[in-house]
Structure formats: structure tokens, C-alpha cells
XYZ file of C-alpha atoms in Angstrom:
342
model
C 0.000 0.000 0.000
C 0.346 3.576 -0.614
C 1.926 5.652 2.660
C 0.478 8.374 1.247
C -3.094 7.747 0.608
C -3.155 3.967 1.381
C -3.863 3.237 -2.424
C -2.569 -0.603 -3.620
C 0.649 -0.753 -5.209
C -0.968 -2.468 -7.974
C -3.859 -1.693 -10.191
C -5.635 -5.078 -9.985
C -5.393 -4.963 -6.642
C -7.426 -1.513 -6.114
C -10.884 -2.386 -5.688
C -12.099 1.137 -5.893
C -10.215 1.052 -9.692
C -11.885 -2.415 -10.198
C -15.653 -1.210 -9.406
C -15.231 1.769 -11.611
C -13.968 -0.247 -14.362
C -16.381 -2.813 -14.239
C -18.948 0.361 -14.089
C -17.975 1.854 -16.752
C -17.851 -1.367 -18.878
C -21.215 -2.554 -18.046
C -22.637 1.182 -18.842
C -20.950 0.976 -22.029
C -22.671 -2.127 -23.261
C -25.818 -0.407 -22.090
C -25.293 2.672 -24.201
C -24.909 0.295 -27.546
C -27.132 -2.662 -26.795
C -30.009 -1.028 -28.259
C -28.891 0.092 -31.473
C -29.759 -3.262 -33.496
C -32.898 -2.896 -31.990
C -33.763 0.195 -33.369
C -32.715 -0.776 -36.308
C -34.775 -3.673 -36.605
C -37.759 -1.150 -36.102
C -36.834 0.028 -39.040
C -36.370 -2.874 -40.735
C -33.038 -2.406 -41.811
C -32.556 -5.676 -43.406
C -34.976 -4.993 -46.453
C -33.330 -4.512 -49.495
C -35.340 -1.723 -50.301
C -34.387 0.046 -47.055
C -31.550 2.545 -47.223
C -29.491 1.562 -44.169
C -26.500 3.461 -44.341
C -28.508 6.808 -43.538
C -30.393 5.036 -40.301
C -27.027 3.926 -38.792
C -25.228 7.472 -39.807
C -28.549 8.992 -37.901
C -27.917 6.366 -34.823
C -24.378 7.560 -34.600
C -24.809 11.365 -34.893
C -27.716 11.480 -32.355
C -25.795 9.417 -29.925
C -22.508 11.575 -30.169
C -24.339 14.835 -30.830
C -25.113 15.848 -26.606
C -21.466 15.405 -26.595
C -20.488 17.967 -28.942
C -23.150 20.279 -27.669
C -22.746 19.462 -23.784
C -18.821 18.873 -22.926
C -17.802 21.831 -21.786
C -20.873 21.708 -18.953
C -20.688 18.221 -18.617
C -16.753 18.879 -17.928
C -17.834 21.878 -15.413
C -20.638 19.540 -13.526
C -17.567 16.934 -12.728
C -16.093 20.036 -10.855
C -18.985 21.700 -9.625
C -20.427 18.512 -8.495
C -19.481 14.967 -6.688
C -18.117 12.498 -9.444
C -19.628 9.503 -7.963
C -23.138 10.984 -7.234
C -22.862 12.260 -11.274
C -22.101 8.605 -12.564
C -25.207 7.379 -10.253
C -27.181 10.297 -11.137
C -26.592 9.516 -15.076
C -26.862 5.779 -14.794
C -30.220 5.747 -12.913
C -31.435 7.917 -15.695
C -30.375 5.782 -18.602
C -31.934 3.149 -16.547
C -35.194 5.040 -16.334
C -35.303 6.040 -19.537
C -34.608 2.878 -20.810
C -37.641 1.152 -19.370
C -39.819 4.095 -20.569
C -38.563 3.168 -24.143
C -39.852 -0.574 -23.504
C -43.865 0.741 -24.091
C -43.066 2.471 -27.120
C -41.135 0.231 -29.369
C -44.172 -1.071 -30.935
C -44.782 2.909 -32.277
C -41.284 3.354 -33.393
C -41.693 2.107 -36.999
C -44.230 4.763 -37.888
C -42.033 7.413 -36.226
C -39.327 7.902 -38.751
C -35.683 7.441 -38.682
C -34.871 10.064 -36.732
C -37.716 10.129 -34.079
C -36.607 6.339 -33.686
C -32.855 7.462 -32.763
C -34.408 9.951 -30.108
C -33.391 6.818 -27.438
C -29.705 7.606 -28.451
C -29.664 11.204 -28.054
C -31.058 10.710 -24.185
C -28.660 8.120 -23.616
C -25.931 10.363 -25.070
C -27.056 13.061 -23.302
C -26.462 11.394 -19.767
C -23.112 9.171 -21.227
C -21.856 12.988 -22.062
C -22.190 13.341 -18.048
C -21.141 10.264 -16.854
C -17.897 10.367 -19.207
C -16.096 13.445 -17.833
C -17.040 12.443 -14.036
C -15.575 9.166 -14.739
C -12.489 10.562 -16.380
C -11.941 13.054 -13.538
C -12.630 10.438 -10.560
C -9.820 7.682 -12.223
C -6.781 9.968 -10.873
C -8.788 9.907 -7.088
C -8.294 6.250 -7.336
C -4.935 5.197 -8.537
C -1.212 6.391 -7.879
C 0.134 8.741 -10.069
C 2.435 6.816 -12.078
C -0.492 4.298 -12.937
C -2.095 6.790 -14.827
C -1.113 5.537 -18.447
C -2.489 1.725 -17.934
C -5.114 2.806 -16.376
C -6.172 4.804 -19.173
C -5.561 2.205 -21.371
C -7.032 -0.468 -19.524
C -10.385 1.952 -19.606
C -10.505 2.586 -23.100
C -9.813 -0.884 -23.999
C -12.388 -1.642 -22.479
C -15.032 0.867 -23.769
C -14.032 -0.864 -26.818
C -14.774 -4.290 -25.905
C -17.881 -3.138 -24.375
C -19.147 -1.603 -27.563
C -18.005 -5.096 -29.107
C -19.994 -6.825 -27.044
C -23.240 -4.755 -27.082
C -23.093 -5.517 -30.947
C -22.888 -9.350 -30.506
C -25.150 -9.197 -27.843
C -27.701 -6.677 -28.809
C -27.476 -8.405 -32.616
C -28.687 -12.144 -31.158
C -31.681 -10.548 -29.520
C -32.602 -8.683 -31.829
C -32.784 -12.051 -34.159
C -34.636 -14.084 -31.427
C -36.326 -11.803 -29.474
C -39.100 -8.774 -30.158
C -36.936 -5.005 -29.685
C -38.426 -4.285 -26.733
C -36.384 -6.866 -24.802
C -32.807 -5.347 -25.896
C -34.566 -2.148 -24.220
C -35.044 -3.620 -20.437
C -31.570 -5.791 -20.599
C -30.220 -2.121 -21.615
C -31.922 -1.496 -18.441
C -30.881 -3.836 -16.284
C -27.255 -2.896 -17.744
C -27.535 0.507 -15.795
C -29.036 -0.585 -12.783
C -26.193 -3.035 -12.140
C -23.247 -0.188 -13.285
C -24.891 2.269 -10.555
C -24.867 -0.193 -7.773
C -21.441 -0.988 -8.296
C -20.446 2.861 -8.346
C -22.186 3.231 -5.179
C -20.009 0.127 -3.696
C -16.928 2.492 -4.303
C -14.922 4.898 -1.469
C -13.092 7.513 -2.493
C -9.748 7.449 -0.134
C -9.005 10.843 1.221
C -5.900 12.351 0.121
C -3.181 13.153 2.692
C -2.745 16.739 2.914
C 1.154 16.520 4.688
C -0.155 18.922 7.669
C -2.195 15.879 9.678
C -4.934 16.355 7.993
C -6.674 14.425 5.082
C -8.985 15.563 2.206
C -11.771 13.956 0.030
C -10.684 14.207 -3.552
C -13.724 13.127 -5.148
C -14.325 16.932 -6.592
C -17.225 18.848 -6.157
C -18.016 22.813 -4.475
C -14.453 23.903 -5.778
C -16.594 26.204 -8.028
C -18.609 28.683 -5.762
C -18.672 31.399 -8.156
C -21.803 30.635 -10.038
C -22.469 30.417 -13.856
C -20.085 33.498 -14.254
C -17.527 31.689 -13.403
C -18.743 28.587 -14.988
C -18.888 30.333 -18.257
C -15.202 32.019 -17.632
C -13.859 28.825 -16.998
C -15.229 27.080 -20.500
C -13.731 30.250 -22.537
C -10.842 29.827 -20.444
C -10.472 26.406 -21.649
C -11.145 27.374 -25.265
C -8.370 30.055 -25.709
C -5.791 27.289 -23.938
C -6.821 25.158 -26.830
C -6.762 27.827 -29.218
C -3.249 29.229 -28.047
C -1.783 25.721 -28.143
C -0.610 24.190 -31.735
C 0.139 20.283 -29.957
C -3.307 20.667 -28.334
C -5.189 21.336 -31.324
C -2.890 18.826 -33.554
C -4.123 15.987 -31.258
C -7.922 17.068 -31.590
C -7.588 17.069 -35.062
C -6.215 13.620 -35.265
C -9.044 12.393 -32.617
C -11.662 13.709 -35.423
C -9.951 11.974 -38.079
C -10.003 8.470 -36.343
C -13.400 9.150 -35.252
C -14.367 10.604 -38.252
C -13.403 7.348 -39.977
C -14.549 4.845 -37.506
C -18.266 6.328 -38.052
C -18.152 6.457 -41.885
C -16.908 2.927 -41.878
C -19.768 2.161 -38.865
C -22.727 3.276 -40.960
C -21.680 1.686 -44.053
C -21.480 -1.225 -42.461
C -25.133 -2.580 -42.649
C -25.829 -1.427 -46.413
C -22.112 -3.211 -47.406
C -22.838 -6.408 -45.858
C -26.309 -6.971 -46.939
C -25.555 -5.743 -50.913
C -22.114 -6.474 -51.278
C -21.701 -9.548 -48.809
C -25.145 -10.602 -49.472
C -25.738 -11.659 -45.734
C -29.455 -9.397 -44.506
C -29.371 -10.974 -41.035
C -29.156 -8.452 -37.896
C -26.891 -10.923 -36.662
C -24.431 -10.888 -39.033
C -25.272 -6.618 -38.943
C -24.051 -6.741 -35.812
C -21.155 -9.124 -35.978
C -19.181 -6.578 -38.743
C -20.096 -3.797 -36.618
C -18.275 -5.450 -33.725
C -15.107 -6.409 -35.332
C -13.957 -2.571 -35.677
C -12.631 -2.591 -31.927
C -10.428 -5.408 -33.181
C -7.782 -2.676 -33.597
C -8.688 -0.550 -30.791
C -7.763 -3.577 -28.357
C -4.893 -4.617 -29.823
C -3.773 -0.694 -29.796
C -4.943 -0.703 -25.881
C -3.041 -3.427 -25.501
C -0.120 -2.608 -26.772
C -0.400 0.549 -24.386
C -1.228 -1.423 -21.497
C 2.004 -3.201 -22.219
C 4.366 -0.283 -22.958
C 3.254 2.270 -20.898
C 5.425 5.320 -21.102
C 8.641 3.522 -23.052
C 6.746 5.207 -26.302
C 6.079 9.005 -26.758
C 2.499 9.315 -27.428
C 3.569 10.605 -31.116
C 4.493 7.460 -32.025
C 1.589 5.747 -30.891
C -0.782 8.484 -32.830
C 1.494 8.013 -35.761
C 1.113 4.528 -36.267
C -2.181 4.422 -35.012
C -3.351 6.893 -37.902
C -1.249 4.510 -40.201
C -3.457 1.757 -39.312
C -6.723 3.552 -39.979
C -5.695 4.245 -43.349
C -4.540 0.701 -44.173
C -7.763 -0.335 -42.675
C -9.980 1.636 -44.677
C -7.963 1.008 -47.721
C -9.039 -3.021 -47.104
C -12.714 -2.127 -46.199
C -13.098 -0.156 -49.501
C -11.212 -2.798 -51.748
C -13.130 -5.668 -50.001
C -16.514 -4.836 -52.327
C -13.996 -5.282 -55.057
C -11.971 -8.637 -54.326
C -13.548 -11.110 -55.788
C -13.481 -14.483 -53.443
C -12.701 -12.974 -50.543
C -14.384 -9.679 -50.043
C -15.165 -10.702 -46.206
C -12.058 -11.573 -45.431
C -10.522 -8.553 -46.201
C -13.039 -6.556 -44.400
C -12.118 -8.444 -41.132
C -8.826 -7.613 -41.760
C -9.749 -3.560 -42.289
């Protein structure tokens, strides 16, 4: 242990760590398990459906709160208790979630986009969870664990979001949508129980004394100084070239993981020839193939590697693997193959 602030020596060994990653994995699954769901509503698998514009609409209304609502998500994770934010957000996805279960059955006559209006809520409460979780993982770990921590964390958001797709993809082939809706449910019920299970340890202050550094109340000054603080934060990014370099390569990735993402249901049912939800599903999970094996090879280095190189080769990789995805409509024999592979 710690001397300091009694934390474990080693990650694995830090409960608190442990119940927020297991949190934060479980609420990831729940914020994807839906999405074959919906789009079985919408009977995506109909030839005569267009499905690349329902998935592009899935994936904008699910990332648009968090465009729109980081910087105040950012300033409730310091205004505001971390943990009580995570529970606050989770028992709302929960709620919300449930709610959805009576109206499934309405969905297909709402239109694409009313039908994606479950995403935007859940993205709207993952855009508050996500900074309070960010900001509570340096409360719970020594300083030097920082890097595998963070890469143990987003591995794992990937493999959650791999596993909502297989998951969400067999019930929506066996099962009417309205089930993926309560297990999405029950996904956020069990991710706020374990955040309540967690303690913050109090940090040791060197005078005797000992402080909670969960956050929350450092911000007295109102939304003044709310605002102040989010323009604040804009002119640091705005004044810094290696700052804005590094969101601009964060867009690209992203930008590419969603184009490939929405394509994916329209390529495999025209190109592949395979309409099944299942199979919808099983494409869409194999892009966080890369992502873990880039986690892992974090994990594993830690800080031997300057980030640059990892964003370097990292970009590499995107292009190579879009290069594959786009050839694999036009390799005859083995046009699947060579999408796994991208």
C-alpha cells in the first residue's frame, strides 16, 4: 500500500479502480445494446431500405449531446461529486430505458430520426457520466499508474461496444426489440450499484490532515464563473498548436470509424449478401479489433513510447484499414475476409 493515501501498489489490486472499471464497462454495453434494436424497427434488413442513412442517424444522435454538452458536462464533474454524477446519469439511462420498452411497438411509424431519439437521451447522460468518470480515475490510482489505467479503460469501452453488438445483434434475431430495451436497463441498474459500492480514499494533505478528492463545491462562483472557466479552456486550446494537432487527429479516427460504422449494414447486406441483424451486428463489432490490440499494446508499454508514435502509427493503421474495407466490395473471393482484416 500507498503511505500516502493507502492506495494498492498495484492496479488489480485496487478495488475502488476495479468497481469503476467494471462500471464503466457494463454502462458501455448499455449505451450500444439497443442500437440493433432500433434498427430492426426500421427494418433495416430490407433490401429496399436505405441503411446506411439510419445507422449514420444512430451515430450522430448518440454523439451529438457530446459535442453540444462537454464543456458543462466537464464543469458539472467540478462543480459537483463524481460519484453521485455517474449514479445520477446511470439511474437515468436506466429510467429512460424502461420508458422506451412501451413504445417500441410505435417506433416504426415514427421515422428514422424520431426512432434514434433513445440515443440522443442516452448520449445526453453518457456525455455526463464520461467526464465524471475521467476526472474520478486519478482519485483512485497512484500517479504513475495513470497511463495503464487509461488504457485499460478505453480498452475496455471498446470491448464493451463489441460486445453490445454481438449481444444486442442475437436478440434482436430471437427476441421482439423491446427486450434489448429492459436488458439495456438492467445494464444501468447493475453499473450504478457498483459505483455506489466504491470509497473515495481521502488524500493526505502533509499537515495531519486528510482531504476527500472526489471533486465537487471547488466552483462557488456561479455560472459566471462557470462560463469564464469554459472560454478559459477554449483560448488554452486555441493558443496551443500540440493541443489542437491531437484534436484534429481524434476527429480523423473518429471521423473514420463512423463512416466505416454506418456503411457497415448497407455493405454487408448488398455487397456480402448476408441481410441478417446478426451478421449486422457481428461486422459492426469487429472494428474494436484494432482498438484492443492498440490498448493493448499501451497497457504493455506504458510510457517507453512518446504518445507521437503511438498516434502516428495508429493513424497509419486507420488508413490501411480503410484502404481493405473499400477494396473488399472489389476482391472477388474474398471480399469478407478482407473486411475483417480492415
Amino acid at each position: 500500500m500507498n503511505p500516502v493515501t493507502n492506495i494498492p501498489e498495484r492496479l488489480l489490486r485496487n478495488r475502488n479502480f476495479l468497481l469503476l472499471w467494471c462500471a464503466y464497462g457494463i454502462s458501455a454495453i448499455g449505451d450500444h445494446l439497443t442500437e440493433i434494436a432500433i434498427l430492426k424497427t426500421q427494418n433495416a434488413a430490407d433490401p429496399s431500405v436505405d441503411a446506411t442513412p439510419l445507422t449514420a442517424r444512430m451515430t450522430f444522435m448518440f454523439f451529438l449531446p457530446f459535442t453540444l454538452l462537454g464543456p458543462m458536462t466537464g464543469m458539472l464533474a467540478d462543480r459537483f461529486p463524481r460519484r453521485g454524477l455517474m449514479i445520477f446519469a446511470d439511474v437515468a439511462r436506466f429510467a429512460l430505458m424502461l420508458g422506451f420498452v412501451a413504445l417500441v411497438p410505435m417506433m416504426h411509424a415514427w421515422g428514422p430520426w424520431w426512432a434514434s431519439s433513445p440515443l440522443l437521451l442516452l448520449g445526453v447522460f453518457a456525455a455526463v457520466f464520461a467526464p465524471a468518470r475521467s476526472a474520478l480515475v486519478p482519485a483512485l490510482i497512484r500517479p504513475d499508474q495513470l497511463t495503464r489505467a487509461n488504457g485499460m479503460i478505453s480498452g475496455l469501452g471498446i470491448i464493451a461496444t463489441m460486445v453490445a453488438q454481438l449481444l444486442g445483434g442475437w436478440i434482436a434475431f430471437r427476441y421482439p426489440a423491446g427486450v434489448a430495451f429492459v436488458c439495456d436497463a438492467v445494464t444501468f441498474a447493475i453499473s450504478a450499484c457498483l459505483i455506489f459500492l466504491i470509497r473515495v480514499p481521502a488524500a493526505n494533505t502533509g499537515a495531519g490532515t486528510r482531504v476527500s478528492v472526489d471533486g465537487g463545491g471547488s466552483d462557488v462562483g456561479g455560472e459566471a464563473t462557470t462560463w469564464r472557466g469554459v472560454a478559459e479552456g477554449f483560448r488554452y486550446v486555441l493558443g496551443h498548436r500540440r493541443v489542437l494537432e491531437l484534436i484534429a487527429a481524434g476527429c480523423v479516427v473518429w471521423f473514420c470509424g463512423a463512416l466505416v460504422n454506418s456503411s457497415i449494414p448497407a455493405v454487408v447486406r448488398d455487397v456480402y449478401e448476408r441481410p441478417d441483424y446478426q451478421v449486422f451486428s457481428f461486422y459492426r463489432a469487429l472494428i474494436g479489433g484494432g482498438f484492443i490490440l492498440g490498448s493493448l499494446v499501451v497497457i504493455t508499454l506504458g510510457d517507453a513510447m512518446p504518445g507521437d508514435v503511438f498516434i502516428t502509427w495508429g493513424l497509419a493503421a486507420v488508413g490501411a484499414g480503410l484502404a481493405l474495407f473499400g477494396a473488399s466490395a472489389f476482391m472477388h473471393g474474398w471480399p469478407e475476409a478482407a473486411s475483417r482484416v480492415g
